[in-house]
Amino acid sequence: MKLISIAAMAITVLSMTHFQILADNPQKPFLTNADLITKTCSSTPYNDLCLSILESSPNSNGTDLYGLTEIMLYIAAENVSLIHEHLMELQNNTEMDTFMDECLTDCLENYQDATDQIEDSITALEFKAYHDIKTWVAAAMNDGAVCENGFKEKPDHKSPIVEMSKVFDQICSIILAMTNILSQGNRNMNSEDIFNF
Ligand SMILES: *[C@@H]1O[C@H](CO)[C@@H](O)[C@H](O)[C@H]1NC(C)=O
Ligand SMILES: *[C@@H]1O[C@H](CO)[C@@H](O)[C@H](O)[C@H]1NC(C)=O
Ligand SMILES: *[C@@H]1O[C@H](CO)[C@@H](O)[C@H](O)[C@H]1NC(C)=O
């Protein structure tokens, strides 16, 4: 009996001390959101791009890894629809030769598929269907690669969207890395535990 109450007292004192530390230094005891972003991005293949996207998003403040992945998927959706739009503008250019025109037509199809796959991935995230996200994001990356390869089939022709495709591909790689971490854990973890299994 006595032992139990001593233990209880010890716990009470310990937690009071803990709150005192918290009050004195609100940042220290827990992993802050900035730390979560830093750790998450350093676990992806494109740390700088990841940081620049998440640090400039107003929605990343205070969210967990699930929320950060959602932000990244919305950025990918925006990106892929801008690429699609740009391809339509390019195709409107009447001075295009037949080969280029055909490439652009194929690319429009590829990027329409990619758009659908990213949208499906956003839905899959709501259901925590991480395996589906991995499948669809990988498919979207493949669509981008197929489009790029089309331009290489004839000499003296260059992809007019090579830079855009590259960024989209990198964003997809970041999403795959984030989804991998998510699929190993629980969506509510936003402490250092996330990176410790
Ligand atoms: C994040 O949100 C907290 C309150 O929840 C606020 O004090 C802080 O200034 C915000 N930081 C940024 C960078 O917006
Ligand atoms: C894709 O997103 C990145 C990061 O937000 C941005 O720098 C880039 O301009 C976007 N690309 C297009 C085509 O919008
Ligand atoms: C294509 O050109 C037509 C006629 O010049 C114009 O009305 C249309 O808005 C253009 N579409 C795009 C996607 O630029």
GROMACS .gro file of C-alpha atoms and ligand atoms in nm:
model
  239
    1MET     CA    1   0.000   0.000   0.000
    2LYS     CA    2   0.263   0.241   0.115
    3LEU     CA    3   0.481   0.159  -0.180
    4ILE     CA    4   0.196   0.232  -0.419
    5SER     CA    5   0.124   0.572  -0.272
    6ILE     CA    6   0.493   0.661  -0.280
    7ALA     CA    7   0.499   0.559  -0.643
    8ALA     CA    8   0.188   0.765  -0.710
    9MET     CA    9   0.345   1.063  -0.537
   10ALA     CA   10   0.662   1.021  -0.733
   11ILE     CA   11   0.464   1.019  -1.055
   12THR     CA   12   0.273   1.329  -0.950
   13VAL     CA   13   0.595   1.512  -0.866
   14LEU     CA   14   0.754   1.394  -1.188
   15SER     CA   15   0.467   1.512  -1.402
   16MET     CA   16   0.457   1.847  -1.220
   17THR     CA   17   0.825   1.886  -1.294
   18HIS     CA   18   0.757   1.789  -1.651
   19PHE     CA   19   0.492   2.060  -1.690
   20GLN     CA   20   0.727   2.307  -1.528
   21ILE     CA   21   0.986   2.226  -1.793
   22LEU     CA   22   0.719   2.261  -2.058
   23ALA     CA   23   0.614   2.602  -1.930
   24ASP     CA   24   0.973   2.724  -1.912
   25ASN     CA   25   1.069   2.590  -2.248
   26PRO     CA   26   0.770   2.509  -2.466
   27GLN     CA   27   0.976   2.397  -2.765
   28LYS     CA   28   1.212   2.143  -2.610
   29PRO     CA   29   1.035   1.835  -2.473
   30PHE     CA   30   0.846   1.735  -2.786
   31LEU     CA   31   0.933   1.714  -3.148
   32THR     CA   32   0.799   2.036  -3.294
   33ASN     CA   33   0.627   2.053  -3.628
   34ALA     CA   34   0.938   2.209  -3.780
   35ASP     CA   35   1.132   1.905  -3.664
   36LEU     CA   36   0.872   1.677  -3.818
   37ILE     CA   37   0.908   1.854  -4.153
   38THR     CA   38   1.288   1.838  -4.131
   39LYS     CA   39   1.288   1.468  -4.043
   40THR     CA   40   1.026   1.380  -4.302
   41CYS     CA   41   1.200   1.564  -4.584
   42SER     CA   42   1.540   1.420  -4.499
   43SER     CA   43   1.382   1.075  -4.541
   44THR     CA   44   1.288   1.157  -4.900
   45PRO     CA   45   1.519   1.161  -5.205
   46TYR     CA   46   1.464   1.536  -5.267
   47ASN     CA   47   1.514   1.705  -4.933
   48ASP     CA   48   1.536   2.065  -5.061
   49LEU     CA   49   1.229   2.047  -5.285
   50CYS     CA   50   1.035   1.878  -5.003
   51LEU     CA   51   1.137   2.149  -4.754
   52SER     CA   52   1.056   2.434  -4.990
   53ILE     CA   53   0.706   2.295  -5.053
   54LEU     CA   54   0.618   2.208  -4.693
   55GLU     CA   55   0.772   2.515  -4.534
   56SER     CA   56   0.584   2.746  -4.768
   57SER     CA   57   0.248   2.577  -4.718
   58PRO     CA   58   0.029   2.752  -4.460
   59ASN     CA   59  -0.143   2.417  -4.391
   60SER     CA   60   0.171   2.238  -4.277
   61ASN     CA   61   0.180   2.422  -3.945
   62GLY     CA   62   0.073   2.190  -3.664
   63THR     CA   63  -0.012   1.894  -3.882
   64ASP     CA   64   0.113   1.536  -3.865
   65LEU     CA   65   0.282   1.320  -4.126
   66TYR     CA   66  -0.056   1.226  -4.270
   67GLY     CA   67  -0.137   1.595  -4.319
   68LEU     CA   68   0.203   1.664  -4.474
   69THR     CA   69   0.148   1.381  -4.722
   70GLU     CA   70  -0.191   1.524  -4.809
   71ILE     CA   71  -0.033   1.866  -4.877
   72MET     CA   72   0.226   1.702  -5.104
   73LEU     CA   73  -0.045   1.515  -5.296
   74TYR     CA   74  -0.239   1.838  -5.353
   75ILE     CA   75   0.080   2.003  -5.482
   76ALA     CA   76   0.127   1.707  -5.720
   77ALA     CA   77  -0.235   1.744  -5.839
   78GLU     CA   78  -0.183   2.113  -5.905
   79ASN     CA   79   0.143   2.040  -6.084
   80VAL     CA   80   0.006   1.771  -6.308
   81SER     CA   81  -0.294   1.979  -6.411
   82LEU     CA   82  -0.065   2.273  -6.495
   83ILE     CA   83   0.147   2.043  -6.712
   84HIS     CA   84  -0.166   1.922  -6.889
   85GLU     CA   85  -0.278   2.281  -6.947
   86HIS     CA   86   0.066   2.375  -7.078
   87LEU     CA   87   0.061   2.080  -7.322
   88MET     CA   88  -0.271   2.203  -7.461
   89GLU     CA   89  -0.125   2.549  -7.516
   90LEU     CA   90   0.179   2.397  -7.690
   91GLN     CA   91  -0.038   2.190  -7.917
   92ASN     CA   92  -0.223   2.502  -8.020
   93ASN     CA   93   0.095   2.625  -8.182
   94THR     CA   94   0.033   2.575  -8.554
   95GLU     CA   95   0.402   2.577  -8.646
   96MET     CA   96   0.451   2.237  -8.485
   97ASP     CA   97   0.568   1.954  -8.715
   98THR     CA   98   0.369   1.630  -8.736
   99PHE     CA   99   0.606   1.435  -8.511
  100MET     CA  100   0.588   1.699  -8.239
  101ASP     CA  101   0.213   1.716  -8.274
  102GLU     CA  102   0.184   1.341  -8.227
  103CYS     CA  103   0.414   1.348  -7.926
  104LEU     CA  104   0.205   1.618  -7.767
  105THR     CA  105  -0.115   1.424  -7.834
  106ASP     CA  106   0.037   1.118  -7.661
  107CYS     CA  107   0.160   1.332  -7.374
  108LEU     CA  108  -0.184   1.483  -7.325
  109GLU     CA  109  -0.317   1.130  -7.282
  110ASN     CA  110  -0.032   1.034  -7.048
  111TYR     CA  111  -0.085   1.339  -6.832
  112GLN     CA  112  -0.461   1.292  -6.830
  113ASP     CA  113  -0.398   0.945  -6.684
  114ALA     CA  114  -0.147   1.090  -6.438
  115THR     CA  115  -0.404   1.350  -6.330
  116ASP     CA  116  -0.659   1.076  -6.260
  117GLN     CA  117  -0.402   0.868  -6.072
  118ILE     CA  118  -0.303   1.156  -5.845
  119GLU     CA  119  -0.671   1.232  -5.777
  120ASP     CA  120  -0.730   0.864  -5.695
  121SER     CA  121  -0.431   0.877  -5.462
  122ILE     CA  122  -0.585   1.168  -5.271
  123THR     CA  123  -0.900   0.958  -5.224
  124ALA     CA  124  -0.689   0.656  -5.126
  125LEU     CA  125  -0.516   0.862  -4.858
  126GLU     CA  126  -0.853   0.931  -4.695
  127PHE     CA  127  -0.896   0.555  -4.662
  128LYS     CA  128  -0.534   0.502  -4.558
  129ALA     CA  129  -0.501   0.274  -4.861
  130TYR     CA  130  -0.126   0.329  -4.874
  131HIS     CA  131  -0.061   0.040  -5.108
  132ASP     CA  132  -0.297   0.196  -5.365
  133ILE     CA  133  -0.122   0.532  -5.334
  134LYS     CA  134   0.212   0.364  -5.406
  135THR     CA  135   0.066   0.188  -5.711
  136TRP     CA  136  -0.099   0.498  -5.856
  137VAL     CA  137   0.181   0.744  -5.787
  138ALA     CA  138   0.428   0.500  -5.947
  139ALA     CA  139   0.193   0.475  -6.248
  140ALA     CA  140   0.176   0.855  -6.273
  141MET     CA  141   0.557   0.870  -6.274
  142ASN     CA  142   0.562   0.612  -6.549
  143ASP     CA  143   0.315   0.818  -6.756
  144GLY     CA  144   0.550   1.116  -6.729
  145ALA     CA  145   0.844   0.901  -6.836
  146VAL     CA  146   0.653   0.758  -7.135
  147CYS     CA  147   0.571   1.112  -7.248
  148GLU     CA  148   0.936   1.221  -7.221
  149ASN     CA  149   1.058   0.912  -7.409
  150GLY     CA  150   0.825   0.990  -7.700
  151PHE     CA  151   1.027   1.302  -7.789
  152LYS     CA  152   1.349   1.100  -7.795
  153GLU     CA  153   1.236   0.876  -8.079
  154LYS     CA  154   1.337   1.128  -8.343
  155PRO     CA  155   1.666   1.322  -8.351
  156ASP     CA  156   1.658   1.701  -8.321
  157HIS     CA  157   1.340   1.695  -8.120
  158LYS     CA  158   1.337   1.796  -7.758
  159SER     CA  159   1.069   1.772  -7.496
  160PRO     CA  160   0.929   2.119  -7.434
  161ILE     CA  161   0.825   2.014  -7.084
  162VAL     CA  162   1.143   1.843  -6.966
  163GLU     CA  163   1.186   2.069  -6.660
  164MET     CA  164   0.820   2.040  -6.560
  165SER     CA  165   0.830   1.661  -6.595
  166LYS     CA  166   1.140   1.649  -6.379
  167VAL     CA  167   0.981   1.845  -6.093
  168PHE     CA  168   0.664   1.637  -6.114
  169ASP     CA  169   0.870   1.317  -6.101
  170GLN     CA  170   1.056   1.444  -5.795
  171ILE     CA  171   0.735   1.539  -5.615
  172CYS     CA  172   0.604   1.188  -5.683
  173SER     CA  173   0.924   1.035  -5.539
  174ILE     CA  174   0.876   1.245  -5.227
  175ILE     CA  175   0.515   1.122  -5.195
  176LEU     CA  176   0.629   0.759  -5.230
  177ALA     CA  177   0.885   0.805  -4.953
  178MET     CA  178   0.628   0.971  -4.724
  179THR     CA  179   0.373   0.698  -4.798
  180ASN     CA  180   0.632   0.435  -4.711
  181ILE     CA  181   0.681   0.588  -4.367
  182LEU     CA  182   0.305   0.628  -4.320
  183SER     CA  183   0.236   0.268  -4.415
  184GLN     CA  184   0.469   0.153  -4.137
  185GLY     CA  185   0.297   0.347  -3.863
  186ASN     CA  186  -0.008   0.506  -3.720
  187ARG     CA  187  -0.141   0.826  -3.875
  188ASN     CA  188  -0.153   1.008  -3.543
  189MET     CA  189   0.210   0.970  -3.457
  190ASN     CA  190   0.387   1.298  -3.480
  191SER     CA  191   0.664   1.242  -3.234
  192GLU     CA  192   1.006   1.100  -3.296
  193ASP     CA  193   0.848   0.752  -3.272
  194ILE     CA  194   0.756   0.783  -3.638
  195PHE     CA  195   1.117   0.739  -3.738
  196ASN     CA  196   1.198   0.475  -3.482
  197PHE     CA  197   1.045   0.154  -3.604
  198LIG     C1  198   0.193   2.793  -3.621
  198LIG     O1  199   0.080   2.792  -3.537
  198LIG     C2  200   0.103   2.843  -3.408
  198LIG     C3  201  -0.026   2.831  -3.327
  198LIG     O2  202  -0.091   2.711  -3.351
  198LIG     C4  203   0.148   2.987  -3.417
  198LIG     O3  204   0.179   3.037  -3.288
  198LIG     C5  205   0.271   2.996  -3.507
  198LIG     O4  206   0.306   3.132  -3.526
  198LIG     C6  207   0.245   2.933  -3.642
  198LIG     N1  208   0.367   2.932  -3.719
  198LIG     C7  209   0.370   2.966  -3.847
  198LIG     C8  210   0.504   2.959  -3.914
  198LIG     O5  211   0.272   3.003  -3.909
  199LIG     C1  212   0.524   2.217  -5.966
  199LIG     O1  213   0.542   2.243  -5.830
  199LIG     C2  214   0.667   2.299  -5.796
  199LIG     C3  215   0.674   2.308  -5.645
  199LIG     O2  216   0.563   2.374  -5.593
  199LIG     C4  217   0.682   2.433  -5.865
  199LIG     O3  218   0.809   2.486  -5.836
  199LIG     C5  219   0.665   2.415  -6.013
  199LIG     O4  220   0.668   2.540  -6.076
  199LIG     C6  221   0.535   2.345  -6.043
  199LIG     N1  222   0.530   2.317  -6.186
  199LIG     C7  223   0.429   2.361  -6.259
  199LIG     C8  224   0.429   2.322  -6.402
  199LIG     O5  225   0.340   2.426  -6.210
  200LIG     C1  226  -0.605   2.762  -7.875
  200LIG     O1  227  -0.625   2.858  -7.977
  200LIG     C2  228  -0.757   2.905  -7.986
  200LIG     C3  229  -0.768   2.998  -8.108
  200LIG     O2  230  -0.655   3.078  -8.124
  200LIG     C4  231  -0.794   2.975  -7.857
  200LIG     O3  232  -0.926   3.018  -7.861
  200LIG     C5  233  -0.777   2.875  -7.740
  200LIG     O4  234  -0.803   2.942  -7.618
  200LIG     C6  235  -0.638   2.819  -7.738
  200LIG     N1  236  -0.629   2.715  -7.637
  200LIG     C7  237  -0.527   2.708  -7.551
  200LIG     C8  238  -0.532   2.595  -7.453
  200LIG     O5  239  -0.435   2.786  -7.551
   0.00000   0.00000   0.00000
